[in-house]
mmCIF file with all atom_site columns, C-alpha atoms in Angstrom:
data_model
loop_
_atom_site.group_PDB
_atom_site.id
_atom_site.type_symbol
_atom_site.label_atom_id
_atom_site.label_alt_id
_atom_site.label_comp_id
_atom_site.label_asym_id
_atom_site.label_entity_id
_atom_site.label_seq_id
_atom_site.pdbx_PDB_ins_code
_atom_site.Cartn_x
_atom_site.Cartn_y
_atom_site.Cartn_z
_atom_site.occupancy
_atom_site.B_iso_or_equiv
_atom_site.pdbx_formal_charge
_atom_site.auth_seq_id
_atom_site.auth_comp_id
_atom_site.auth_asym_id
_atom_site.auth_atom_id
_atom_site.pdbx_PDB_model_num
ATOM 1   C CA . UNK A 1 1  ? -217.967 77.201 -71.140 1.00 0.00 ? 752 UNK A CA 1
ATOM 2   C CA . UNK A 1 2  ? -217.025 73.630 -72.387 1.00 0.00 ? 753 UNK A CA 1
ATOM 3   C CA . UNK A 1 3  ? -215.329 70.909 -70.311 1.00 0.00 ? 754 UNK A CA 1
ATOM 4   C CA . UNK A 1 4  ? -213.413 68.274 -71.610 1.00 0.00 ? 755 UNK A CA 1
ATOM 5   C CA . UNK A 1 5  ? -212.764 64.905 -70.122 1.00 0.00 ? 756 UNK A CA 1
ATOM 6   C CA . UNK A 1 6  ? -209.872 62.372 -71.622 1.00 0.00 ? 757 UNK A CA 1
ATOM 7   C CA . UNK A 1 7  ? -208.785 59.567 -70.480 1.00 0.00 ? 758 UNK A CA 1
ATOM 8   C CA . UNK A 1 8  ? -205.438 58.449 -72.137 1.00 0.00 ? 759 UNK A CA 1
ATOM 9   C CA . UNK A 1 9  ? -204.560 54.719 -71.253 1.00 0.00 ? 760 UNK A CA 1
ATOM 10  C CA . UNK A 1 10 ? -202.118 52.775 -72.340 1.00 0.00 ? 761 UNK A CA 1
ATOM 11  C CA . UNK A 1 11 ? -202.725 50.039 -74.995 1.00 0.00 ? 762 UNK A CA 1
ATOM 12  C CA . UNK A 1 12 ? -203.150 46.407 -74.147 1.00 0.00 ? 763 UNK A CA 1
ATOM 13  C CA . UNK A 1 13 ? -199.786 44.998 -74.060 1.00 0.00 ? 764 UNK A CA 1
ATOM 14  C CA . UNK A 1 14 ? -198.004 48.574 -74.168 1.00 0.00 ? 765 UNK A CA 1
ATOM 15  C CA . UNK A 1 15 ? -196.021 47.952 -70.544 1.00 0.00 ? 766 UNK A CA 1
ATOM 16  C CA . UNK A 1 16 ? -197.244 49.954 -67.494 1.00 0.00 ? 767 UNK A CA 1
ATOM 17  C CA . UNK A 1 17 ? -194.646 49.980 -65.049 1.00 0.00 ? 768 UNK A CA 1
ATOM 18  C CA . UNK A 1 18 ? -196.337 52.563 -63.018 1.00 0.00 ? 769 UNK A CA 1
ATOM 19  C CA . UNK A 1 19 ? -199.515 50.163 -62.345 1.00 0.00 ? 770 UNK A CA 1
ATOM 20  C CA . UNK A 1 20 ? -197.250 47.260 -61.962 1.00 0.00 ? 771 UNK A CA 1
ATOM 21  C CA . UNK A 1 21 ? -195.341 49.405 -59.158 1.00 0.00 ? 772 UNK A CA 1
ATOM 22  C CA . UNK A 1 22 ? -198.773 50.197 -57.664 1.00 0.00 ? 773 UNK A CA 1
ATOM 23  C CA . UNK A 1 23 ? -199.513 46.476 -57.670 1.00 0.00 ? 774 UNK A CA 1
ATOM 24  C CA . UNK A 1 24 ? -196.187 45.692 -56.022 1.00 0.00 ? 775 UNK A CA 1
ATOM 25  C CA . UNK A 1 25 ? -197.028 48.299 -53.482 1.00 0.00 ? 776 UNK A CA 1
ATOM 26  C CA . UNK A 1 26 ? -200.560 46.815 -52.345 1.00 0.00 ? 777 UNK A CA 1
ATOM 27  C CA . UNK A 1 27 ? -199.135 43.325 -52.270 1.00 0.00 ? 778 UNK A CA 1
ATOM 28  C CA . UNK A 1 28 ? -196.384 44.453 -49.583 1.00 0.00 ? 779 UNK A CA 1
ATOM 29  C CA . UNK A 1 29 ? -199.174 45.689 -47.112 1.00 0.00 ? 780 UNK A CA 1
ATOM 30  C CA . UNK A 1 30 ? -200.750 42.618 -47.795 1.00 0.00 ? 781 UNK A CA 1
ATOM 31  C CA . UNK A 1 31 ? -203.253 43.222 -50.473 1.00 0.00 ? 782 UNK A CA 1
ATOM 32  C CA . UNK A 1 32 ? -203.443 40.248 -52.364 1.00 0.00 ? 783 UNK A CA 1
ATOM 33  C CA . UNK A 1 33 ? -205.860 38.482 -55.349 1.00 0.00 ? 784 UNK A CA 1
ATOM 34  C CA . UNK A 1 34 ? -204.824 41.890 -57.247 1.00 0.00 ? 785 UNK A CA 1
ATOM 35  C CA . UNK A 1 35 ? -204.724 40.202 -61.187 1.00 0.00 ? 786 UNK A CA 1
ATOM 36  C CA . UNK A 1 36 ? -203.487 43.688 -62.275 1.00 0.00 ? 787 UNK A CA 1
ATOM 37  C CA . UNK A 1 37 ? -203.134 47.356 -61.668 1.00 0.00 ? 788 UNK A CA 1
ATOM 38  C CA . UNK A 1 38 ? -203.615 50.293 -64.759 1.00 0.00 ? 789 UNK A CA 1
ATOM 39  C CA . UNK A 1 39 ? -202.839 53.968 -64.177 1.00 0.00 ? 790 UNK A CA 1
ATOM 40  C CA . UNK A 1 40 ? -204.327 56.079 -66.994 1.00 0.00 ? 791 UNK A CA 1
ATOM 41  C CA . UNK A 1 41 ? -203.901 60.047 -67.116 1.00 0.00 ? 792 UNK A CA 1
ATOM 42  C CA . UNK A 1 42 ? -207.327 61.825 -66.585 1.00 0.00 ? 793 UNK A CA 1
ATOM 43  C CA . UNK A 1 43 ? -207.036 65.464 -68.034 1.00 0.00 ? 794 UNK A CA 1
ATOM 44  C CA . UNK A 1 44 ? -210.133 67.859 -67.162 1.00 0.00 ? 795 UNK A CA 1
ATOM 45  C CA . UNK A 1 45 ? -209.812 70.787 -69.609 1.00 0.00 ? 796 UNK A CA 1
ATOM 46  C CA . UNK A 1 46 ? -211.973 73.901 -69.443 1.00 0.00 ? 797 UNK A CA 1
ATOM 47  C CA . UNK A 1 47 ? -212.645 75.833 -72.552 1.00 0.00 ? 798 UNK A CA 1
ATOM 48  C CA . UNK A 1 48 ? -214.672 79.218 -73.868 1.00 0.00 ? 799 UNK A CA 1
ATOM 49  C CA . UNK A 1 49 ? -215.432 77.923 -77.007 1.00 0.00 ? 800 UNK A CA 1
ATOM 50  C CA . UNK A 1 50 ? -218.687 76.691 -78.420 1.00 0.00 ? 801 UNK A CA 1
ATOM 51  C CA . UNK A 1 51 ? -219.654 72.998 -78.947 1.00 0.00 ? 802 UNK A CA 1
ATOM 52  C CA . UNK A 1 52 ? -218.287 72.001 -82.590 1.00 0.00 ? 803 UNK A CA 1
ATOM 53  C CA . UNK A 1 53 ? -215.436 74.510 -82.386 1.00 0.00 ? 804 UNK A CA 1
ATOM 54  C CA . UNK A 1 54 ? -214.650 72.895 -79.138 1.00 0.00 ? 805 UNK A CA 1
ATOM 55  C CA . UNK A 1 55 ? -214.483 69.441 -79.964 1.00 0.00 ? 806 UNK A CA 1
ATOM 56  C CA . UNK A 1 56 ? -212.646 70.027 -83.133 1.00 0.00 ? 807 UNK A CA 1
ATOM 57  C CA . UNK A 1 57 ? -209.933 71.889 -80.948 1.00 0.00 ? 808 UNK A CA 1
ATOM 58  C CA . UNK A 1 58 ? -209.569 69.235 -78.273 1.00 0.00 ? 809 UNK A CA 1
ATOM 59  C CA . UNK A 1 59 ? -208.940 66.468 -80.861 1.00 0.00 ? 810 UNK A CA 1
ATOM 60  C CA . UNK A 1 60 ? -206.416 68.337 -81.881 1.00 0.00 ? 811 UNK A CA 1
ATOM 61  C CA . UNK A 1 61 ? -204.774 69.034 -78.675 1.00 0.00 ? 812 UNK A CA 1
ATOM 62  C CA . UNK A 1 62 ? -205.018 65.581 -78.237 1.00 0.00 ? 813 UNK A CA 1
ATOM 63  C CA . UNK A 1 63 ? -203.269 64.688 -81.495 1.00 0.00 ? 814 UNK A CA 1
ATOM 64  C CA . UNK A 1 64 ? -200.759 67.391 -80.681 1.00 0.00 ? 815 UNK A CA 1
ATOM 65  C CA . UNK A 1 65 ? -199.637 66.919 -77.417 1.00 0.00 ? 816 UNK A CA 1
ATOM 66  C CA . UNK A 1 66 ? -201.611 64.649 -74.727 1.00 0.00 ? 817 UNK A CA 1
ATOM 67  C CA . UNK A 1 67 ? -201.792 60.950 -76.881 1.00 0.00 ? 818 UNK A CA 1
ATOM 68  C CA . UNK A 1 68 ? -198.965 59.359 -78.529 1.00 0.00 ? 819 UNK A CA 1
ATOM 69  C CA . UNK A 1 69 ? -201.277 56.924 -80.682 1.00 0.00 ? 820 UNK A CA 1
ATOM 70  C CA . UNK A 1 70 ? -197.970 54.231 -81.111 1.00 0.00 ? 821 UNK A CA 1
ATOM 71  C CA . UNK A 1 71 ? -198.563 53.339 -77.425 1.00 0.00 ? 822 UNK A CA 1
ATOM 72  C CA . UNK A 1 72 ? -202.039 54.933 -76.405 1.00 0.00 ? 823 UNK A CA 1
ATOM 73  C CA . UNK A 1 73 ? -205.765 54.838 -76.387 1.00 0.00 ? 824 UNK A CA 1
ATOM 74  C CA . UNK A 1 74 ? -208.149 57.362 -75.237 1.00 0.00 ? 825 UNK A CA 1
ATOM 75  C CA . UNK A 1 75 ? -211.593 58.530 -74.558 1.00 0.00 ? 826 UNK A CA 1
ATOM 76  C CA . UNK A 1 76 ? -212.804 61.820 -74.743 1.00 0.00 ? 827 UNK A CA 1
ATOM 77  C CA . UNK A 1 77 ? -216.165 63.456 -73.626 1.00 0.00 ? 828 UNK A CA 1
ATOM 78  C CA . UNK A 1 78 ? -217.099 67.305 -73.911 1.00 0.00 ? 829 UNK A CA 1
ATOM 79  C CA . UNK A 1 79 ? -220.130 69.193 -72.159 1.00 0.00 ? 830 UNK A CA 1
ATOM 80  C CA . UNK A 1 80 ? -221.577 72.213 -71.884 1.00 0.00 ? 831 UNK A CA 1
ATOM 81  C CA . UNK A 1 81 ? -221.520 73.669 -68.287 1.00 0.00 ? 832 UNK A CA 1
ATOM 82  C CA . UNK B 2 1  ? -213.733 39.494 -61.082 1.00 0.00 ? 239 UNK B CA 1
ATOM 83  C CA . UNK B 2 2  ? -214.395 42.642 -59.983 1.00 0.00 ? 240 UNK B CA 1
ATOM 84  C CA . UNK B 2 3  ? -213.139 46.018 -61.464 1.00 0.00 ? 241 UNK B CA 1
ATOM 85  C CA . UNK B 2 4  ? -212.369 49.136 -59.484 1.00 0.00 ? 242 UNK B CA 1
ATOM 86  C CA . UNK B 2 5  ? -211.769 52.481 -61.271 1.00 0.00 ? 243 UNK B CA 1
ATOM 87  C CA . UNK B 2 6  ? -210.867 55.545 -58.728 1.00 0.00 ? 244 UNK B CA 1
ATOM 88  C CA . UNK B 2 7  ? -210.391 58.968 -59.957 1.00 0.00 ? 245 UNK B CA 1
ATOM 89  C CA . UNK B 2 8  ? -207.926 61.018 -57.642 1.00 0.00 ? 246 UNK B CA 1
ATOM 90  C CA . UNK B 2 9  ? -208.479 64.176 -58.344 1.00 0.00 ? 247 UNK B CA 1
ATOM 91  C CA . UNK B 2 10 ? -206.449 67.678 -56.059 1.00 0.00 ? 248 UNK B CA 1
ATOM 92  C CA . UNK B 2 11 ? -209.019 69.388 -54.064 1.00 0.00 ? 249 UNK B CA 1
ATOM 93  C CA . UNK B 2 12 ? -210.051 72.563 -55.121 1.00 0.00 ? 250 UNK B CA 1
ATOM 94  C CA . UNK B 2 13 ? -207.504 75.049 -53.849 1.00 0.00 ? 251 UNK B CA 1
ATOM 95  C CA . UNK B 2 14 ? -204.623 72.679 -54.503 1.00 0.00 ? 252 UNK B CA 1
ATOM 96  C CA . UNK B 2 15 ? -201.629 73.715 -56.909 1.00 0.00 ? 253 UNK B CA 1
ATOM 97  C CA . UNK B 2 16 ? -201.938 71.465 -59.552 1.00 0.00 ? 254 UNK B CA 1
ATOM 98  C CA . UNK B 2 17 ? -198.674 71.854 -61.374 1.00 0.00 ? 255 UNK B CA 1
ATOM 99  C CA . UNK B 2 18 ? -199.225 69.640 -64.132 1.00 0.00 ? 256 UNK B CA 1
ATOM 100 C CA . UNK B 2 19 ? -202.331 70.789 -65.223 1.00 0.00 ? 257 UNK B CA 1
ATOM 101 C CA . UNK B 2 20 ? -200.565 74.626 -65.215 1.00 0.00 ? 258 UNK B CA 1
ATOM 102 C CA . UNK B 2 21 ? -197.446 72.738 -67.723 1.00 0.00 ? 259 UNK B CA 1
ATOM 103 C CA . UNK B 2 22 ? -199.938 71.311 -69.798 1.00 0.00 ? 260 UNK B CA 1
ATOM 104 C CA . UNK B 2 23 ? -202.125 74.410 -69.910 1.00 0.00 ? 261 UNK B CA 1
ATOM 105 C CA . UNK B 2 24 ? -198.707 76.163 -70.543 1.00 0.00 ? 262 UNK B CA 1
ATOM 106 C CA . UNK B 2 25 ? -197.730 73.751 -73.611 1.00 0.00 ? 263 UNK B CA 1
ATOM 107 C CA . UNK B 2 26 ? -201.048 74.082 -75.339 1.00 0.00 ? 264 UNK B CA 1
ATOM 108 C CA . UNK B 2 27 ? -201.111 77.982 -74.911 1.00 0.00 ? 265 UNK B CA 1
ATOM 109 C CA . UNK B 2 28 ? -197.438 77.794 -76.655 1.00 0.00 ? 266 UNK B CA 1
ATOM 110 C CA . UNK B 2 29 ? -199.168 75.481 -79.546 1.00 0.00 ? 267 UNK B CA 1
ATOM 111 C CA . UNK B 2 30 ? -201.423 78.182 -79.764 1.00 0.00 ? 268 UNK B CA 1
ATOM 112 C CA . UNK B 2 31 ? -205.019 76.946 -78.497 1.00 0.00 ? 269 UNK B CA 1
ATOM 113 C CA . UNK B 2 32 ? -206.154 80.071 -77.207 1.00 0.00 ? 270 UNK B CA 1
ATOM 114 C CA . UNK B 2 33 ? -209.422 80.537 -74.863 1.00 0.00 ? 271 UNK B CA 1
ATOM 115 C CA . UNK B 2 34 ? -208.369 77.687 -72.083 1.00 0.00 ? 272 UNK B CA 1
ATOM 116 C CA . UNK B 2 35 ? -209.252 78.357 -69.091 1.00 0.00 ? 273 UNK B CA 1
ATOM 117 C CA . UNK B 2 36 ? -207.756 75.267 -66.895 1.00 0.00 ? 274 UNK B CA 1
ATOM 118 C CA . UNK B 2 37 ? -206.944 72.627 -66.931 1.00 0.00 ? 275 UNK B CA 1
ATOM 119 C CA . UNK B 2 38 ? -206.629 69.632 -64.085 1.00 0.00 ? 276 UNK B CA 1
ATOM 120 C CA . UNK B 2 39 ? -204.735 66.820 -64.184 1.00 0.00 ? 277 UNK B CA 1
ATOM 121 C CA . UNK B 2 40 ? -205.911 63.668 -62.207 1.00 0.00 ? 278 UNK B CA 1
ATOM 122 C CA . UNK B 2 41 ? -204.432 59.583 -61.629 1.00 0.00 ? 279 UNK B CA 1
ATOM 123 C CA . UNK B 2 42 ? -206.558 57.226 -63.329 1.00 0.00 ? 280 UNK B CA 1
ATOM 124 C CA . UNK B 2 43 ? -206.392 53.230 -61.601 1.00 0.00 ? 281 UNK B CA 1
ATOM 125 C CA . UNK B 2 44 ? -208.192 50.247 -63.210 1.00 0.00 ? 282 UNK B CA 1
ATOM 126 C CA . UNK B 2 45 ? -207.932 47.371 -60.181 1.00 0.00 ? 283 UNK B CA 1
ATOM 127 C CA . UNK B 2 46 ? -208.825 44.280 -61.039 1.00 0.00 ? 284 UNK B CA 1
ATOM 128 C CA . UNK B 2 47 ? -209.312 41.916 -58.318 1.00 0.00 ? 285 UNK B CA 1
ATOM 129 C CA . UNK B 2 48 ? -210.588 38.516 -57.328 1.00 0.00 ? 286 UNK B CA 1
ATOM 130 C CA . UNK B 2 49 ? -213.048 39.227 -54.752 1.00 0.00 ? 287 UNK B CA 1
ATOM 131 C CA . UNK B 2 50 ? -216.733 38.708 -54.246 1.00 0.00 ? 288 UNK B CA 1
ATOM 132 C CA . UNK B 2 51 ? -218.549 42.317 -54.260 1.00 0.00 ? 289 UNK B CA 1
ATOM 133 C CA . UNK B 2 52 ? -218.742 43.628 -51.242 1.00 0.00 ? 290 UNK B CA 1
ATOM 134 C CA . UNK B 2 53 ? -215.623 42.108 -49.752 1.00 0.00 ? 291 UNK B CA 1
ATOM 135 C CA . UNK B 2 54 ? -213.926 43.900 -52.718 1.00 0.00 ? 292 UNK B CA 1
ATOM 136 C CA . UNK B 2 55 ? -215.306 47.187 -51.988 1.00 0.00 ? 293 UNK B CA 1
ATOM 137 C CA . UNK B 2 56 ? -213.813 47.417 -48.250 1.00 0.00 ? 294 UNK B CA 1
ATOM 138 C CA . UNK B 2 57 ? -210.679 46.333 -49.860 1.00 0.00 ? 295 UNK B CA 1
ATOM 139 C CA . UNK B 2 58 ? -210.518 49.314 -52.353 1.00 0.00 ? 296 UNK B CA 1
ATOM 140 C CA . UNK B 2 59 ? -211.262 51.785 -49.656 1.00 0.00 ? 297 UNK B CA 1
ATOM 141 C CA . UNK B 2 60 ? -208.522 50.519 -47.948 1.00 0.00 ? 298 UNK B CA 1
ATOM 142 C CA . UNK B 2 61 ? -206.243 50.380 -50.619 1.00 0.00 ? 299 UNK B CA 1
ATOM 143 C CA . UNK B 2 62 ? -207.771 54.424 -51.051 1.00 0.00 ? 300 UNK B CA 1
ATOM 144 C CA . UNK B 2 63 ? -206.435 55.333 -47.470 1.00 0.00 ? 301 UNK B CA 1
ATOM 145 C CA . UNK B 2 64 ? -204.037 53.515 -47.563 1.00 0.00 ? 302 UNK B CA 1
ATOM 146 C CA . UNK B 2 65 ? -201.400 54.075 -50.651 1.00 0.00 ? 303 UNK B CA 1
ATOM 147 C CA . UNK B 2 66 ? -203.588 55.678 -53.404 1.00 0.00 ? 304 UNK B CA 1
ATOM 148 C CA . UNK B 2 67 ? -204.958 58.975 -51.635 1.00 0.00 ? 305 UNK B CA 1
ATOM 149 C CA . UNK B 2 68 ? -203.687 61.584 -49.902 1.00 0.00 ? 306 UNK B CA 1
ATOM 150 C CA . UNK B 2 69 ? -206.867 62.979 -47.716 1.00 0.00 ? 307 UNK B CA 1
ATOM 151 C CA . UNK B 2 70 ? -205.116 66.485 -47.308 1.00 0.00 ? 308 UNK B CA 1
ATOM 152 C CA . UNK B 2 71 ? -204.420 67.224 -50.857 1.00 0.00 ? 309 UNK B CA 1
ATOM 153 C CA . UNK B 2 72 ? -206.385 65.123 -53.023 1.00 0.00 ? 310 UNK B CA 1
ATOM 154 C CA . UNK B 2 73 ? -210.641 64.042 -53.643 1.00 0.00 ? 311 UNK B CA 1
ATOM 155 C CA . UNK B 2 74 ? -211.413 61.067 -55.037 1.00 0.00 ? 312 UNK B CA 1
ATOM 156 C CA . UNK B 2 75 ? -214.122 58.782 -56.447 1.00 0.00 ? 313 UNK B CA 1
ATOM 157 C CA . UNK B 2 76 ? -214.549 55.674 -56.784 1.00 0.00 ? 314 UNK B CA 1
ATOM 158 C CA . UNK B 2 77 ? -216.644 52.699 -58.666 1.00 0.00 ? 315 UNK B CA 1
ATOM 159 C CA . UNK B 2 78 ? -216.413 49.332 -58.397 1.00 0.00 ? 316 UNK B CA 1
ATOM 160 C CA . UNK B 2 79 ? -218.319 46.607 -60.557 1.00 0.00 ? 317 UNK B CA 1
ATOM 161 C CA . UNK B 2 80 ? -218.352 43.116 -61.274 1.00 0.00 ? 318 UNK B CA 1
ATOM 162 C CA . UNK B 2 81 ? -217.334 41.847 -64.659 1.00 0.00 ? 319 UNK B CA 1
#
């Protein structure tokens, strides 16, 4: 069994009005020296495949559905359990 | 500066029905041999604090807005830059 860990952010100076609502948010109940706020997806993905096969496949769910490279960047780790 | 990165993450148990769309669309792509997969928020805080001040501020920031105790886990790492 393989899990796979991405992290898909946005790119630096792609607009992320979700963290900027978050930072909006904490500086109503009084948060404040917050420079900024990011909100990245984290997908965990759980696979019966082995290692190489694996990775190969989860790049390419990544290139097919869970980055858009125009406005994202991401990290991806995979491990045996 | 100090940056904060917390993983919220549904307990185990949870409906996750995001991670269940997303299993969904891949299956349709045709990746076979996926067993689950979880979908969890992501936030990069940056913040003007000194360390440990910053680290009670997070966790109330955590209970606060960012996590939901009865649904969701979460961890949580903060470090200076």
């Amino acid at each position: 069994m393989l899990k796979a860990t991405i992290i898909v952010r946005y790119k630096q100076g792609v607009d992320d009005p979700e963290g900027k609502s978050i930072k909006h948010s904490l500086e109503l109940l009084n948060f404040k020296d917050i420079q900024e706020v990011r909100v990245a997806k984290y997908y965990e993905i759980y696979l019966d495949k082995p290692l190489e096969e694996g990775k190969r496949e989860v790049e390419e769910m990544i290139r097919k559905l869970l980055v858009n490279p125009v406005i994202h960047d991401y990290e991806m780790r995979v491990e045996e359990l």
